[in-house]
Short mmCIF file of C-alpha atoms and ligand atoms in Angstrom, two decimals:
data_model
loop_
_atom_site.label_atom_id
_atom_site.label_comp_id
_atom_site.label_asym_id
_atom_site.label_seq_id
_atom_site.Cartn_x
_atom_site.Cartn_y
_atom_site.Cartn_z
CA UNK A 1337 152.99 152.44 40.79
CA UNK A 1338 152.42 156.07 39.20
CA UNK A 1339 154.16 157.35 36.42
CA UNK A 1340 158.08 157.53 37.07
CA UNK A 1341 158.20 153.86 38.24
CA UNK A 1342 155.78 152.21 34.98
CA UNK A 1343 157.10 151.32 31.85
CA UNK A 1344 157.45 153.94 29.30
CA UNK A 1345 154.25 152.77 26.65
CA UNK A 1346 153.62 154.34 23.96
CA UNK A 1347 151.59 151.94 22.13
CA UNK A 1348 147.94 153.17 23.09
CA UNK A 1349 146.19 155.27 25.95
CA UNK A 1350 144.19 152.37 27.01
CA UNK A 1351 147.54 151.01 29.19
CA UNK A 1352 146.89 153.31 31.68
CA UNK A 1353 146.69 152.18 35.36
CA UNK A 1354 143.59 153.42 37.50
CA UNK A 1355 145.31 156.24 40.08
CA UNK A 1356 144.98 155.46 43.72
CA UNK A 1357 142.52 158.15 43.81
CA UNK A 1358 140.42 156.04 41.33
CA UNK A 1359 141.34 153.30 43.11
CA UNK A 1360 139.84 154.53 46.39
CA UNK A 1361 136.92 155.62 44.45
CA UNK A 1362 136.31 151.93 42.86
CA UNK A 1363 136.71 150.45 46.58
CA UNK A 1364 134.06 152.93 48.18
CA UNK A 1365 131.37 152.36 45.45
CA UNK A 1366 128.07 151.19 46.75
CA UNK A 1367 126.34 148.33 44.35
CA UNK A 1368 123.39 146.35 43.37
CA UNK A 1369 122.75 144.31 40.46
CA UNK A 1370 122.89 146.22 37.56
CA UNK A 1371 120.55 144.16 35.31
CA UNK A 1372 118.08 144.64 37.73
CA UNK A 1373 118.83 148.52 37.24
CA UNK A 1374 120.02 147.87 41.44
CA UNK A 1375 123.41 149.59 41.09
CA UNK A 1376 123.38 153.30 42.41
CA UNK A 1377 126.64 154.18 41.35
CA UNK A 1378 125.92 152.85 37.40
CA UNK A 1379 123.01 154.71 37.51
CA UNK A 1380 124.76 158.00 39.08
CA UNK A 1381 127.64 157.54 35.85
CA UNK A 1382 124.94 156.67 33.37
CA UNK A 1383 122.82 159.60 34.47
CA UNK A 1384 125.61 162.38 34.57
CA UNK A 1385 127.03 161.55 31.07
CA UNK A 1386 123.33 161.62 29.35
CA UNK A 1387 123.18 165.26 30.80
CA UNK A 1388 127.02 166.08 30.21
CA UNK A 1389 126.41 165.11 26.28
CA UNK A 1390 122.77 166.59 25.97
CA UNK A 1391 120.73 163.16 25.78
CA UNK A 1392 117.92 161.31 27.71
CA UNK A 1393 119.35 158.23 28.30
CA UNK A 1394 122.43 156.16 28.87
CA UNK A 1395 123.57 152.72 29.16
CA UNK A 1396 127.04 151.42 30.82
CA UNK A 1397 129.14 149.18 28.68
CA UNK A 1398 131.90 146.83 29.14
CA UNK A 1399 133.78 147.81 26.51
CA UNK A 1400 133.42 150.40 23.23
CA UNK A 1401 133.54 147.28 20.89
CA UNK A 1402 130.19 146.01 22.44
CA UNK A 1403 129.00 149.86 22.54
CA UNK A 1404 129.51 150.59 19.28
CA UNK A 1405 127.93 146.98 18.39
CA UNK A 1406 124.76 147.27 20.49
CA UNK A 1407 124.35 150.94 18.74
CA UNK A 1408 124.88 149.69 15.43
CA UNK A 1409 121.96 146.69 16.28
CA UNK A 1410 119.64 149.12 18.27
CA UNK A 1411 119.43 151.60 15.37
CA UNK A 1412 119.37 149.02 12.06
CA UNK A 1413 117.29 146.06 11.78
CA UNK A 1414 118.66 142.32 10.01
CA UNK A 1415 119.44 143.29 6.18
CA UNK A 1416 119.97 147.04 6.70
CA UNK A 1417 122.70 148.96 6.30
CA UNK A 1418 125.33 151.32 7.95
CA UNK A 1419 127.61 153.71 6.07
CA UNK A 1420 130.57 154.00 7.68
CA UNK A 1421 134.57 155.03 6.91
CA UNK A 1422 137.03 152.30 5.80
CA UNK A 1423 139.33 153.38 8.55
CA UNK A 1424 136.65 152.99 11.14
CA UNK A 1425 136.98 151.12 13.84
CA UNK A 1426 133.38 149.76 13.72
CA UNK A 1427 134.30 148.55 10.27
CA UNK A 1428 137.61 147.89 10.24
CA UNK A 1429 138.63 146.91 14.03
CA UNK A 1430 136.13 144.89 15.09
CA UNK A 1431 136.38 141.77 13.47
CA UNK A 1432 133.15 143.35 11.26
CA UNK A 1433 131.35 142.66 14.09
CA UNK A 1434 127.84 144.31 12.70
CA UNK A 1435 127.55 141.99 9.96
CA UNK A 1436 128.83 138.87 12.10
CA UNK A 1437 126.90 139.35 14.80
CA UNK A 1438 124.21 142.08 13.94
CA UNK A 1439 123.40 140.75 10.16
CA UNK A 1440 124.31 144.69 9.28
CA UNK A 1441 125.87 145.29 5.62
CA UNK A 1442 128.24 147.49 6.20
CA UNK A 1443 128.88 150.10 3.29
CA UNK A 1444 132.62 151.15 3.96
CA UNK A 1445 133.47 154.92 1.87
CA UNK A 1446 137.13 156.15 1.53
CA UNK A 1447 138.34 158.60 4.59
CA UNK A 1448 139.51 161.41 3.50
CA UNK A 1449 142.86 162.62 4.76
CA UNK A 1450 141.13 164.79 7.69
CA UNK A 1451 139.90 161.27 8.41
CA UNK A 1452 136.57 162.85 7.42
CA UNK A 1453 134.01 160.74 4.46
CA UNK A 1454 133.10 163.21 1.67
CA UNK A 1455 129.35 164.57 1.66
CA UNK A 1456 129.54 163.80 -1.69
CA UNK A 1457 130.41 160.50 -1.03
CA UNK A 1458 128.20 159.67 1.77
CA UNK A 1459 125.14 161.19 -0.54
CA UNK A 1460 125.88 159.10 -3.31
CA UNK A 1461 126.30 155.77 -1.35
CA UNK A 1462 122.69 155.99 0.37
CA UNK A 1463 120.83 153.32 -1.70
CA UNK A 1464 117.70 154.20 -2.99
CA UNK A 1465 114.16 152.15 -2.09
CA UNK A 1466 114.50 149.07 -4.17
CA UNK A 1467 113.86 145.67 -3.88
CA UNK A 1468 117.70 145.00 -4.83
CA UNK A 1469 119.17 147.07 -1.87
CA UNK A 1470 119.78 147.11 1.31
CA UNK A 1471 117.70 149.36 3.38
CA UNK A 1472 120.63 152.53 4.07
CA UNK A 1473 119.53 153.52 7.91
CA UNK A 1474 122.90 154.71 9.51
CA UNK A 1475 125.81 156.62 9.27
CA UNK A 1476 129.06 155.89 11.79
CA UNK A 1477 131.60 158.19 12.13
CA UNK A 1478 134.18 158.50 14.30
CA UNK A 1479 136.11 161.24 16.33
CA UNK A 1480 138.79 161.53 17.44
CA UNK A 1481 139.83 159.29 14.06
CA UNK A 1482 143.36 158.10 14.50
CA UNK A 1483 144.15 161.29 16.48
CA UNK A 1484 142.34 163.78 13.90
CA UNK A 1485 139.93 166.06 15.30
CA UNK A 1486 136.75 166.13 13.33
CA UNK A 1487 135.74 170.20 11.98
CA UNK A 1488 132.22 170.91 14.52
CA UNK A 1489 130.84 172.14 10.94
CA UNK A 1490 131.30 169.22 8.76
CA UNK A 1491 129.65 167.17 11.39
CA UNK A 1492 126.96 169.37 11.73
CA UNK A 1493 127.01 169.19 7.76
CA UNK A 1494 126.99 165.18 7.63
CA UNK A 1495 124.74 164.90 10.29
CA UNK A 1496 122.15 167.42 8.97
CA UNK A 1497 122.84 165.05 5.58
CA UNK A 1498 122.04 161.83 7.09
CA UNK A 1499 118.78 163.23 8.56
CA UNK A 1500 117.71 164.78 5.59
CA UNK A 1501 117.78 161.56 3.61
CA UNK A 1502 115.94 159.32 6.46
CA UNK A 1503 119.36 158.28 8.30
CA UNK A 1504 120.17 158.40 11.95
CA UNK A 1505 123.46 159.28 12.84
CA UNK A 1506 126.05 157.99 15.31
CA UNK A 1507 129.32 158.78 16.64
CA UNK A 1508 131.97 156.55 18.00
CA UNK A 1509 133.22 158.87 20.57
CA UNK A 1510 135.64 156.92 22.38
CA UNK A 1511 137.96 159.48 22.27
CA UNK A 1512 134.95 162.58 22.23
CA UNK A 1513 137.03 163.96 24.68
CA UNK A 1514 140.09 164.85 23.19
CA UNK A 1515 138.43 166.54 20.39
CA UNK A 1516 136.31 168.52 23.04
CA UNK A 1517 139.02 169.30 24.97
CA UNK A 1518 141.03 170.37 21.59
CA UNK A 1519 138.48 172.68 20.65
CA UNK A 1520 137.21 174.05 24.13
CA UNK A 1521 133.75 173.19 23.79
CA UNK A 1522 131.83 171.04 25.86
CA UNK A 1523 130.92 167.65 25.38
CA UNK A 1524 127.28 168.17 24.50
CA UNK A 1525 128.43 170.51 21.61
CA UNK A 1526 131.19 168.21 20.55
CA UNK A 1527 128.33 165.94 19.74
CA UNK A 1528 125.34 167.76 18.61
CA UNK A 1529 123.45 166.79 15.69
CA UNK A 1530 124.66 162.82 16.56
CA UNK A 1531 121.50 159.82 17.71
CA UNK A 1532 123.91 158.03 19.56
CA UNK A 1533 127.39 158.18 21.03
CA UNK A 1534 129.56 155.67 22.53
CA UNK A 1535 132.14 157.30 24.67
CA UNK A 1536 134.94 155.17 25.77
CA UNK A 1537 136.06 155.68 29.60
CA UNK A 1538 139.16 153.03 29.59
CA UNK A 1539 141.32 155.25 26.68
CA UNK A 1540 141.98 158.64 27.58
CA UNK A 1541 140.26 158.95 31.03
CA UNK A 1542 142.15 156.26 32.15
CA UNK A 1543 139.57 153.97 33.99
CA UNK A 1544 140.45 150.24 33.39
CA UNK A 1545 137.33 149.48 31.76
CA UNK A 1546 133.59 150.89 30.29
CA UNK A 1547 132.29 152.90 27.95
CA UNK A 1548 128.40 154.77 27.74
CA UNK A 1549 126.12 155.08 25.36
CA UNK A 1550 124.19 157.91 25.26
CA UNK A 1551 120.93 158.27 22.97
CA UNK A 1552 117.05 158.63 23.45
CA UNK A 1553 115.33 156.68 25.72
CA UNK A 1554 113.47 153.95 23.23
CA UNK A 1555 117.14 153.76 21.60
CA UNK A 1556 118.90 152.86 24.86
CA UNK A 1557 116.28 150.61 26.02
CA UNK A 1558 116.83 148.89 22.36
CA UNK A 1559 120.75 148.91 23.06
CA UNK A 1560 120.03 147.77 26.48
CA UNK A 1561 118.26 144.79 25.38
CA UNK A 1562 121.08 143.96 22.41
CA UNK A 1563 123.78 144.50 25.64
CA UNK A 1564 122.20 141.53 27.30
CA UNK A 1565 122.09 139.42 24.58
CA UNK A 1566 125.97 140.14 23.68
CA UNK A 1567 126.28 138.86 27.25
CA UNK A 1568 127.59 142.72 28.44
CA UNK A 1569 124.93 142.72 31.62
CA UNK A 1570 126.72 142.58 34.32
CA UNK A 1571 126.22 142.48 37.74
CA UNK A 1572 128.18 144.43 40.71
CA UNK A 1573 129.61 146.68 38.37
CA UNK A 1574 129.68 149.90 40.44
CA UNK A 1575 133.08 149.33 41.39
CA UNK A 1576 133.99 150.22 37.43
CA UNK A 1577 130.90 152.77 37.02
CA UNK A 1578 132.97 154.67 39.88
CA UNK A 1579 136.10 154.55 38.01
CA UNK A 1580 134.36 156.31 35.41
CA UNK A 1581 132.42 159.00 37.84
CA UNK A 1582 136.18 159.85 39.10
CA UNK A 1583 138.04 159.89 35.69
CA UNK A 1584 135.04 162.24 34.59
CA UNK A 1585 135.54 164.47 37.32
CA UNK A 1586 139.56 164.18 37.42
CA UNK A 1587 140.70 163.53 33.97
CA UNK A 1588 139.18 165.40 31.32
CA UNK A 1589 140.71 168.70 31.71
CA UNK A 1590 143.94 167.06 31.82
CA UNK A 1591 143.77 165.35 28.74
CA UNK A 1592 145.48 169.01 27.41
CA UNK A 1593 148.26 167.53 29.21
CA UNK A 1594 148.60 164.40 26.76
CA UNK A 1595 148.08 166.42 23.93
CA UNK A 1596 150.90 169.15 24.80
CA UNK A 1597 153.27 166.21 25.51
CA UNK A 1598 152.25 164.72 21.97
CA UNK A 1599 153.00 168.07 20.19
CA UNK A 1600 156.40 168.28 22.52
CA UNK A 1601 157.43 164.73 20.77
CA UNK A 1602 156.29 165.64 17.68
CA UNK A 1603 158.57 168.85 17.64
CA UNK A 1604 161.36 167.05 18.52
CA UNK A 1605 161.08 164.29 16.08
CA UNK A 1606 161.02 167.12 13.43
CA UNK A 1607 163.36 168.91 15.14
CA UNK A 1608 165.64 165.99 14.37
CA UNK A 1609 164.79 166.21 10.55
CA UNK A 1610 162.28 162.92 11.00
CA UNK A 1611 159.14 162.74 9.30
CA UNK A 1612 156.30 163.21 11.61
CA UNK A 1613 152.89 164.46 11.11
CA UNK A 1614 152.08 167.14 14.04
CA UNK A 1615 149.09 165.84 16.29
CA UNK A 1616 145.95 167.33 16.81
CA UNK A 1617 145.32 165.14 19.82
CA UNK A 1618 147.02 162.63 21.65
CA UNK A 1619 148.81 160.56 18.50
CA UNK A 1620 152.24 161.17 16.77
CA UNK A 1621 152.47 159.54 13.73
CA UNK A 1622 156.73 159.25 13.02
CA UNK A 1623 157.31 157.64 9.69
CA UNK A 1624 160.14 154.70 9.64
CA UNK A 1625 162.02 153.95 6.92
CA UNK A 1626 161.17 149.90 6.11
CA UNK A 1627 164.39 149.06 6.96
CA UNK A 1628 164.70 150.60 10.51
CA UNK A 1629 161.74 149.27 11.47
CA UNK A 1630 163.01 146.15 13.54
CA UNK A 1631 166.03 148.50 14.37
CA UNK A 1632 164.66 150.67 16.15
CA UNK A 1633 161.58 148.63 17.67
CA UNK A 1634 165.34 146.68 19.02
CA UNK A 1635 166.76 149.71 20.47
CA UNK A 1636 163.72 151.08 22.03
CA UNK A 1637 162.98 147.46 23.60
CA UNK A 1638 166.39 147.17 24.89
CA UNK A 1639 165.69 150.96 26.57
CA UNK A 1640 163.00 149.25 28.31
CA UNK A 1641 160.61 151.47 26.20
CA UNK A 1642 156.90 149.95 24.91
CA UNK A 1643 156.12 150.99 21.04
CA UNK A 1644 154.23 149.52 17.71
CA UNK A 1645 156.61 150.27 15.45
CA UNK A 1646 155.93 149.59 11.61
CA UNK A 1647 156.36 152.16 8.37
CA UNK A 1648 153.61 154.16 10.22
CA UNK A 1649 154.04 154.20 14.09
CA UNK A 1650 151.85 155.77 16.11
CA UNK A 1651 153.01 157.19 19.55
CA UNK A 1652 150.27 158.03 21.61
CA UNK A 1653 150.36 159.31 25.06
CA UNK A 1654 148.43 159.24 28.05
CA UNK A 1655 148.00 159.93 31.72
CA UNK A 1656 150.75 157.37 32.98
CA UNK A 1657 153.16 159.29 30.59
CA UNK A 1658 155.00 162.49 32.07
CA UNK A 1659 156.78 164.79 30.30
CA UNK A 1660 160.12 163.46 31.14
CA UNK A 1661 159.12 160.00 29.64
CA UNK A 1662 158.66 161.91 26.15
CA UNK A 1663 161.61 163.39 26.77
CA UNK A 1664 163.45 160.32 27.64
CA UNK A 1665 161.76 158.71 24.08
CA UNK A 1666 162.58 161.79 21.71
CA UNK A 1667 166.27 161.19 23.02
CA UNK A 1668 166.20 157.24 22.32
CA UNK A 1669 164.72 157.63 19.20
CA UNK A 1670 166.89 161.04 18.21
CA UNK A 1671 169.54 158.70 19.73
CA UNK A 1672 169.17 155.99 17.15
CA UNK A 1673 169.04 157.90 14.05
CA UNK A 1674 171.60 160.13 14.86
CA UNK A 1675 173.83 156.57 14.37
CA UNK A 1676 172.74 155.67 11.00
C1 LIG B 1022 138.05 154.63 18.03
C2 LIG B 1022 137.80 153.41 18.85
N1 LIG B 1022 136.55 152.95 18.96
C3 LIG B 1022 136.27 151.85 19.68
C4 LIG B 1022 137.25 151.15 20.33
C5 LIG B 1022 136.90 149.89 21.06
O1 LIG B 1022 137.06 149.99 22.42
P1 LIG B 1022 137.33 148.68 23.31
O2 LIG B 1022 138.77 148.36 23.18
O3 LIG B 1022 136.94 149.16 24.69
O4 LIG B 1022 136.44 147.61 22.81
C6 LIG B 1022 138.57 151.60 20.26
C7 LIG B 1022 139.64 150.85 20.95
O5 LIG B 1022 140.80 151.18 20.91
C8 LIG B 1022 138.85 152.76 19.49
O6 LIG B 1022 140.11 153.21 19.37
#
């Protein structure tokens, strides 16, 4: 099924189905065992994203929760601790999985609206050497961040901050990019100045599953060894590596596509005197009045049309979405308010 004959779903870029040119890709891939380091095609993806984002080393992940996990483990040691944004998904979307599972404090500071954490902020949370503390060795951030598009020089700032103070720095880039791809830089400088990056190849890029990790060699090997033990080695996995070697190849420029299609909704929305905040990237945020909220999540399910809708809802779209879908939801929703 492509586009015209799936569901309309707006609730995330991850519900994407692999294209049959992926799919012929994933059927063709030649394998080994990839804990043995046997699978050519895992090596071929892990190689070409090191050297599309600048680093030595990568490592092939199921998903960006255990990514983002293994990082967190590879880079602080039982008792230390990461700084990291309250709206993070590190902190606040993975069931706190550092501290569960990776005995990591982590030190959650306020976003800013940008989705950005204050220098300020960050400075003054970094604990000083004391017997009372824990040992401050990391700071997380995240971009894209709920759609926002990180500025390349407060990065460069907060990284250059974190280094200066003894921290390593890493970036959950499962969306990395849509913010290159927004700015019209390449990868590597989308992510310059970062230790690690965890780049997600099941949202955006539309490969059913994966994400890399890209760092220095000793830090991969570490993240390698913590991927084992969160039981993420797996075996004949070439057949998803190659997924991600085709979405790479097909599906990055393109992501300008989901963008333009968000701003198209977006305009429309306003257009229609709603309340919508205009996306940088691939995310409308509409805001619904409390009690339209089961209203219209109603009349968009009886349309046959996928949403999360709450005060909030976010409208994301993504390659299985076609301009005539958005236009199809910007009259349903127009539609309903129009009739209160
Ligand atoms: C920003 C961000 N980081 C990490 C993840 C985790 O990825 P996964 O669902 O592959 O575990 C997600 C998932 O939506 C995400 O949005």
């Amino acid at each position: 099924m492509r586009p015209s004959d799936l569901p309309i779903d707006l609730r995330s870029d991850t519900v994407t189905r692999p294209t049959p040119g992926m799919r012929a890709a994933m059927a063709a891939a030649e394998v080994g065992d990839d804990v043995y380091r046997d699978d050519p095609t895992v090596n071929r993806l892990e190689a070409a994203v090191a050297e599309r984002f600048g680093f030595e080393s990568a490592v092939f992940f199921a998903t960006g929760t255990q990514s983002n996990l293994a990082a967190l483990m590879a880079h602080c040691a039982r008792g230390d601790e990461y700084l990291v944004g309250q709206e993070a998904h590190t902190y606040k979307y993975e069931q706190g999985g550092a501290a569960v599972l990776g005995s990591i404090q982590p030190q959650p500071l306020e976003n800013e609206p940008d989705g950005s954490i204050a220098l300020e902020r960050i400075a003054a949370a970094i604990k000083p050497d004391d017997i009372h503390f824990a040992r401050t060795r990391l700071l997380a951030l995240e971009n894209t961040i709920g759609g926002r598009v990180l500025p390349l020089a407060y990065l460069r700032a907060a990284t250059q901050l974190a280094h200066a103070r003894g921290l390593k720095a890493h970036l959950d880039g499962a969306r990395i990019f849509n913010a290159a791809v927004k700015l019209g830089v390449t990868a590597a400088a989308a992510v310059k100045g970062f230790d690690s990056v965890s780049i997600c190849l099941s949202k955006g890029l539309g490969a059913p599953a994966g994400s890399v990790l890209v760092g220095s060699r000793e830090f991969t090997q570490g993240a390698r060894r913590w991927r084992k033990a969160l039981g993420g080695g797996m075996r004949q996995v070439g057949i998803l590596a190659a997924a991600g070697l085709y979405a790479l190849e097909h599906h990055v420029a393109r992501l300008a596509e989901d963008h333009a299609n968000a701003a198209f909704l977006a305009e429309r929305l306003r257009a229609a005197g709603l309340s919508v905040e205009m996306p940088h990237t691939n995310m409308v945020y509409l805001s619904v009045p409390p009690a339209q909220v089961a209203p219209l999540a109603a009349h968009l399910a009886a349309h046959g049309v996928l949403a999360s809708i709450g005060a909030r809802t976010r409208l994301v779209t993504h390659l299985d979405l076609a301009r005539g879908a958005l236009e199809r939801v910007a009259e349903l929703i127009e539609a309903h308010f129009a009739a209160r």
